[in-house]
């Protein structure tokens, strides 16, 4: 059975990645590159054609136990209210079948339960809709709807659903306060068909009679309900979110395009490992890559040489692209459903490549990205969105880094204009104390700088220790890290192989302290 999304099933292996490639696994699994740039993989045996494996599309009603666990996921506290519902019938000994109906009695019971759960939930979730003076009431309400709606529907709420729920919230607020608005929204969520039913319908754009892959969110639900009897947790939902793109905004995006990005990543990393001993400097500053016809055209009609049997060939990149950072797979992963994301991109570089710690946003600050507008660039929207004193300490370093990569849209296509306006891709590497250490313009210039950055050179061995040892660094690792960060590794283009030699020769690698008891 073909998996719709490898990160959703928490798979770290990709087809064509043998176990004898430790450096490649490090690059794929460590913080240096994403392992979720796109989704592919198999569950079980050999591939089957979709026609031979596909069952009819359907929706499945939650059982009483599944209802309780789903309500528990929304409220964050144990719920057993559905035990009083009418009992399910069983088929072949199981109640988790597709024939469960909603009788008039059950409908009344669900409505009553929704009232009860909403009354309890408005106090349990008060932190979600508490509104600071610096944020508008509507923005607070939308943040609440998005956060709780994701839990209830096991997918993000649509724009239409958000508008309807916002109207309910405001109607409740008029007769009381934010709490009564939240209560109405919760009542609507718990009595909604999107809460009560699990869908197996595929994307909205599917045609009648078409065989489709389930959406990543549907796969996440399938896996979670199968294993736990309840809805996907935050980690599983985040994995499902990692590959979604709006085809109306990015018509080039498809499963095939996603697979092309995976193939480029794998072929490029293989070449770095094979030909350059895993040089991080080369990884970040190479002016070439390996692509199929799809990406060659996407990158601007590039000529491929030495095309292999799988259609992969070497290309010389245009000047706006350099190294792995500017690959479509990276740029599209660190982006939103319908736009780029300066915050995701900036945080990726700071935390994964420079080993900085970025604290989570305050609980009372909305983290919903600004709505896409045809009258402004993404940079303008995010600059206004993050202009909050409570966020300044973090965004003074995140934003300049992310804004400097705005020459790539949310799919990784290079751009100089957005909505008819000139894209401003000036950025900077800002030290934690707020000092600008390096101004740059565009993703390629950032890659060139990182390839020679002392901060990155020191970060790579630390990430390698975390990956290889499977733990956070200890104080006892100081000598090991010093050895890994100097010598041949530092002198020879930041070759990971040299840092590995220092690691395996160390006492940290070969010695363990036994417990005293």
PDB file of N, CA, C and O in Angstrom, residues 140-174:
ATOM      1  N   UNK A 140      -7.630  37.148  17.881  1.00  0.00           N
ATOM      2  CA  UNK A 140      -7.633  36.173  18.978  1.00  0.00           C
ATOM      3  C   UNK A 140      -8.660  35.081  18.712  1.00  0.00           C
ATOM      4  O   UNK A 140      -8.404  33.897  18.954  1.00  0.00           O
ATOM      5  N   UNK A 141      -9.832  35.482  18.222  1.00  0.00           N
ATOM      6  CA  UNK A 141     -10.872  34.503  17.921  1.00  0.00           C
ATOM      7  C   UNK A 141     -10.432  33.563  16.807  1.00  0.00           C
ATOM      8  O   UNK A 141     -10.645  32.347  16.877  1.00  0.00           O
ATOM      9  N   UNK A 142      -9.803  34.112  15.766  1.00  0.00           N
ATOM     10  CA  UNK A 142      -9.323  33.272  14.660  1.00  0.00           C
ATOM     11  C   UNK A 142      -8.251  32.294  15.140  1.00  0.00           C
ATOM     12  O   UNK A 142      -8.227  31.132  14.723  1.00  0.00           O
ATOM     13  N   UNK A 143      -7.366  32.778  16.010  1.00  0.00           N
ATOM     14  CA  UNK A 143      -6.331  31.895  16.539  1.00  0.00           C
ATOM     15  C   UNK A 143      -6.965  30.746  17.314  1.00  0.00           C
ATOM     16  O   UNK A 143      -6.565  29.575  17.181  1.00  0.00           O
ATOM     17  N   UNK A 144      -7.959  31.060  18.117  1.00  0.00           N
ATOM     18  CA  UNK A 144      -8.676  30.021  18.874  1.00  0.00           C
ATOM     19  C   UNK A 144      -9.350  29.029  17.933  1.00  0.00           C
ATOM     20  O   UNK A 144      -9.254  27.804  18.117  1.00  0.00           O
ATOM     21  N   UNK A 145     -10.019  29.531  16.917  1.00  0.00           N
ATOM     22  CA  UNK A 145     -10.730  28.673  15.957  1.00  0.00           C
ATOM     23  C   UNK A 145      -9.759  27.760  15.227  1.00  0.00           C
ATOM     24  O   UNK A 145     -10.011  26.564  15.052  1.00  0.00           O
ATOM     25  N   UNK A 146      -8.618  28.300  14.802  1.00  0.00           N
ATOM     26  CA  UNK A 146      -7.643  27.489  14.078  1.00  0.00           C
ATOM     27  C   UNK A 146      -7.039  26.416  14.972  1.00  0.00           C
ATOM     28  O   UNK A 146      -6.897  25.244  14.567  1.00  0.00           O
ATOM     29  N   UNK A 147      -6.667  26.766  16.188  1.00  0.00           N
ATOM     30  CA  UNK A 147      -5.999  25.815  17.074  1.00  0.00           C
ATOM     31  C   UNK A 147      -6.949  24.703  17.524  1.00  0.00           C
ATOM     32  O   UNK A 147      -6.608  23.521  17.483  1.00  0.00           O
ATOM     33  N   UNK A 148      -8.168  25.080  17.942  1.00  0.00           N
ATOM     34  CA  UNK A 148      -9.112  24.082  18.421  1.00  0.00           C
ATOM     35  C   UNK A 148      -9.743  23.341  17.239  1.00  0.00           C
ATOM     36  O   UNK A 148      -9.999  22.140  17.321  1.00  0.00           O
ATOM     37  N   UNK A 149      -9.958  24.065  16.127  1.00  0.00           N
ATOM     38  CA  UNK A 149     -10.529  23.426  14.942  1.00  0.00           C
ATOM     39  C   UNK A 149      -9.632  22.343  14.383  1.00  0.00           C
ATOM     40  O   UNK A 149     -10.108  21.302  13.919  1.00  0.00           O
ATOM     41  N   UNK A 150      -8.322  22.555  14.421  1.00  0.00           N
ATOM     42  CA  UNK A 150      -7.375  21.536  13.960  1.00  0.00           C
ATOM     43  C   UNK A 150      -7.508  20.266  14.789  1.00  0.00           C
ATOM     44  O   UNK A 150      -7.487  19.148  14.257  1.00  0.00           O
ATOM     45  N   UNK A 151      -7.669  20.412  16.077  1.00  0.00           N
ATOM     46  CA  UNK A 151      -7.833  19.242  16.945  1.00  0.00           C
ATOM     47  C   UNK A 151      -9.165  18.534  16.664  1.00  0.00           C
ATOM     48  O   UNK A 151      -9.231  17.308  16.638  1.00  0.00           O
ATOM     49  N   UNK A 152     -10.221  19.331  16.502  1.00  0.00           N
ATOM     50  CA  UNK A 152     -11.556  18.745  16.347  1.00  0.00           C
ATOM     51  C   UNK A 152     -11.740  18.065  14.997  1.00  0.00           C
ATOM     52  O   UNK A 152     -12.289  16.966  14.907  1.00  0.00           O
ATOM     53  N   UNK A 153     -11.303  18.732  13.934  1.00  0.00           N
ATOM     54  CA  UNK A 153     -11.524  18.207  12.581  1.00  0.00           C
ATOM     55  C   UNK A 153     -10.374  17.323  12.099  1.00  0.00           C
ATOM     56  O   UNK A 153     -10.437  16.735  11.030  1.00  0.00           O
ATOM     57  N   UNK A 154      -9.273  17.296  12.874  1.00  0.00           N
ATOM     58  CA  UNK A 154      -8.099  16.494  12.505  1.00  0.00           C
ATOM     59  C   UNK A 154      -7.488  16.973  11.189  1.00  0.00           C
ATOM     60  O   UNK A 154      -6.848  16.225  10.459  1.00  0.00           O
ATOM     61  N   UNK A 155      -7.687  18.221  10.898  1.00  0.00           N
ATOM     62  CA  UNK A 155      -7.168  18.923   9.727  1.00  0.00           C
ATOM     63  C   UNK A 155      -7.391  20.405   9.973  1.00  0.00           C
ATOM     64  O   UNK A 155      -8.206  20.791  10.826  1.00  0.00           O
ATOM     65  N   UNK A 156      -6.720  21.301   9.244  1.00  0.00           N
ATOM     66  CA  UNK A 156      -6.994  22.727   9.408  1.00  0.00           C
ATOM     67  C   UNK A 156      -8.410  23.073   8.961  1.00  0.00           C
ATOM     68  O   UNK A 156      -8.949  22.465   8.030  1.00  0.00           O
ATOM     69  N   UNK A 157      -9.032  24.031   9.626  1.00  0.00           N
ATOM     70  CA  UNK A 157     -10.339  24.489   9.178  1.00  0.00           C
ATOM     71  C   UNK A 157     -10.168  25.263   7.885  1.00  0.00           C
ATOM     72  O   UNK A 157      -9.143  25.909   7.646  1.00  0.00           O
ATOM     73  N   UNK A 158     -11.149  25.188   7.024  1.00  0.00           N
ATOM     74  CA  UNK A 158     -11.099  25.922   5.762  1.00  0.00           C
ATOM     75  C   UNK A 158     -11.430  27.386   5.999  1.00  0.00           C
ATOM     76  O   UNK A 158     -11.935  27.767   7.073  1.00  0.00           O
ATOM     77  N   UNK A 159     -11.188  28.214   4.991  1.00  0.00           N
ATOM     78  CA  UNK A 159     -11.508  29.637   5.112  1.00  0.00           C
ATOM     79  C   UNK A 159     -13.001  29.838   5.333  1.00  0.00           C
ATOM     80  O   UNK A 159     -13.417  30.712   6.121  1.00  0.00           O
ATOM     81  N   UNK A 160     -13.817  29.046   4.653  1.00  0.00           N
ATOM     82  CA  UNK A 160     -15.268  29.160   4.818  1.00  0.00           C
ATOM     83  C   UNK A 160     -15.696  28.745   6.233  1.00  0.00           C
ATOM     84  O   UNK A 160     -16.538  29.404   6.857  1.00  0.00           O
ATOM     85  N   UNK A 161     -15.120  27.667   6.725  1.00  0.00           N
ATOM     86  CA  UNK A 161     -15.429  27.221   8.087  1.00  0.00           C
ATOM     87  C   UNK A 161     -14.987  28.260   9.107  1.00  0.00           C
ATOM     88  O   UNK A 161     -15.707  28.543  10.077  1.00  0.00           O
ATOM     89  N   UNK A 162     -13.811  28.844   8.893  1.00  0.00           N
ATOM     90  CA  UNK A 162     -13.328  29.866   9.812  1.00  0.00           C
ATOM     91  C   UNK A 162     -14.272  31.060   9.847  1.00  0.00           C
ATOM     92  O   UNK A 162     -14.573  31.585  10.936  1.00  0.00           O
ATOM     93  N   UNK A 163     -14.749  31.476   8.687  1.00  0.00           N
ATOM     94  CA  UNK A 163     -15.669  32.615   8.634  1.00  0.00           C
ATOM     95  C   UNK A 163     -16.963  32.314   9.386  1.00  0.00           C
ATOM     96  O   UNK A 163     -17.472  33.162  10.141  1.00  0.00           O
ATOM     97  N   UNK A 164     -17.513  31.103   9.184  1.00  0.00           N
ATOM     98  CA  UNK A 164     -18.753  30.730   9.872  1.00  0.00           C
ATOM     99  C   UNK A 164     -18.548  30.655  11.383  1.00  0.00           C
ATOM    100  O   UNK A 164     -19.381  31.135  12.167  1.00  0.00           O
ATOM    101  N   UNK A 165     -17.436  30.069  11.796  1.00  0.00           N
ATOM    102  CA  UNK A 165     -17.168  29.937  13.226  1.00  0.00           C
ATOM    103  C   UNK A 165     -16.851  31.290  13.857  1.00  0.00           C
ATOM    104  O   UNK A 165     -17.206  31.539  15.022  1.00  0.00           O
ATOM    105  N   UNK A 166     -16.200  32.175  13.108  1.00  0.00           N
ATOM    106  CA  UNK A 166     -15.937  33.522  13.621  1.00  0.00           C
ATOM    107  C   UNK A 166     -17.243  34.277  13.844  1.00  0.00           C
ATOM    108  O   UNK A 166     -17.395  35.007  14.833  1.00  0.00           O
ATOM    109  N   UNK A 167     -18.194  34.091  12.912  1.00  0.00           N
ATOM    110  CA  UNK A 167     -19.505  34.727  13.082  1.00  0.00           C
ATOM    111  C   UNK A 167     -20.189  34.216  14.352  1.00  0.00           C
ATOM    112  O   UNK A 167     -20.805  34.989  15.102  1.00  0.00           O
ATOM    113  N   UNK A 168     -20.079  32.917  14.599  1.00  0.00           N
ATOM    114  CA  UNK A 168     -20.634  32.351  15.831  1.00  0.00           C
ATOM    115  C   UNK A 168     -19.942  32.920  17.063  1.00  0.00           C
ATOM    116  O   UNK A 168     -20.585  33.270  18.059  1.00  0.00           O
ATOM    117  N   UNK A 169     -18.619  33.002  16.995  1.00  0.00           N
ATOM    118  CA  UNK A 169     -17.856  33.527  18.122  1.00  0.00           C
ATOM    119  C   UNK A 169     -18.302  34.951  18.446  1.00  0.00           C
ATOM    120  O   UNK A 169     -18.543  35.288  19.617  1.00  0.00           O
ATOM    121  N   UNK A 170     -18.410  35.781  17.415  1.00  0.00           N
ATOM    122  CA  UNK A 170     -18.784  37.173  17.633  1.00  0.00           C
ATOM    123  C   UNK A 170     -20.216  37.305  18.121  1.00  0.00           C
ATOM    124  O   UNK A 170     -20.534  38.191  18.924  1.00  0.00           O
ATOM    125  N   UNK A 171     -21.099  36.402  17.637  1.00  0.00           N
ATOM    126  CA  UNK A 171     -22.487  36.424  18.115  1.00  0.00           C
ATOM    127  C   UNK A 171     -22.538  36.097  19.609  1.00  0.00           C
ATOM    128  O   UNK A 171     -23.260  36.732  20.380  1.00  0.00           O
ATOM    129  N   UNK A 172     -21.771  35.101  20.030  1.00  0.00           N
ATOM    130  CA  UNK A 172     -21.725  34.757  21.443  1.00  0.00           C
ATOM    131  C   UNK A 172     -21.089  35.846  22.274  1.00  0.00           C
ATOM    132  O   UNK A 172     -21.504  36.114  23.412  1.00  0.00           O
ATOM    133  N   UNK A 173     -20.091  36.507  21.718  1.00  0.00           N
ATOM    134  CA  UNK A 173     -19.385  37.561  22.442  1.00  0.00           C
ATOM    135  C   UNK A 173     -20.277  38.776  22.679  1.00  0.00           C
ATOM    136  O   UNK A 173     -20.176  39.463  23.702  1.00  0.00           O
ATOM    137  N   UNK A 174     -21.179  39.043  21.725  1.00  0.00           N
ATOM    138  CA  UNK A 174     -22.078  40.192  21.863  1.00  0.00           C
ATOM    139  C   UNK A 174     -23.000  40.039  23.063  1.00  0.00           C
ATOM    140  O   UNK A 174     -23.382  41.015  23.695  1.00  0.00           O
TER     141      UNK A 174
END
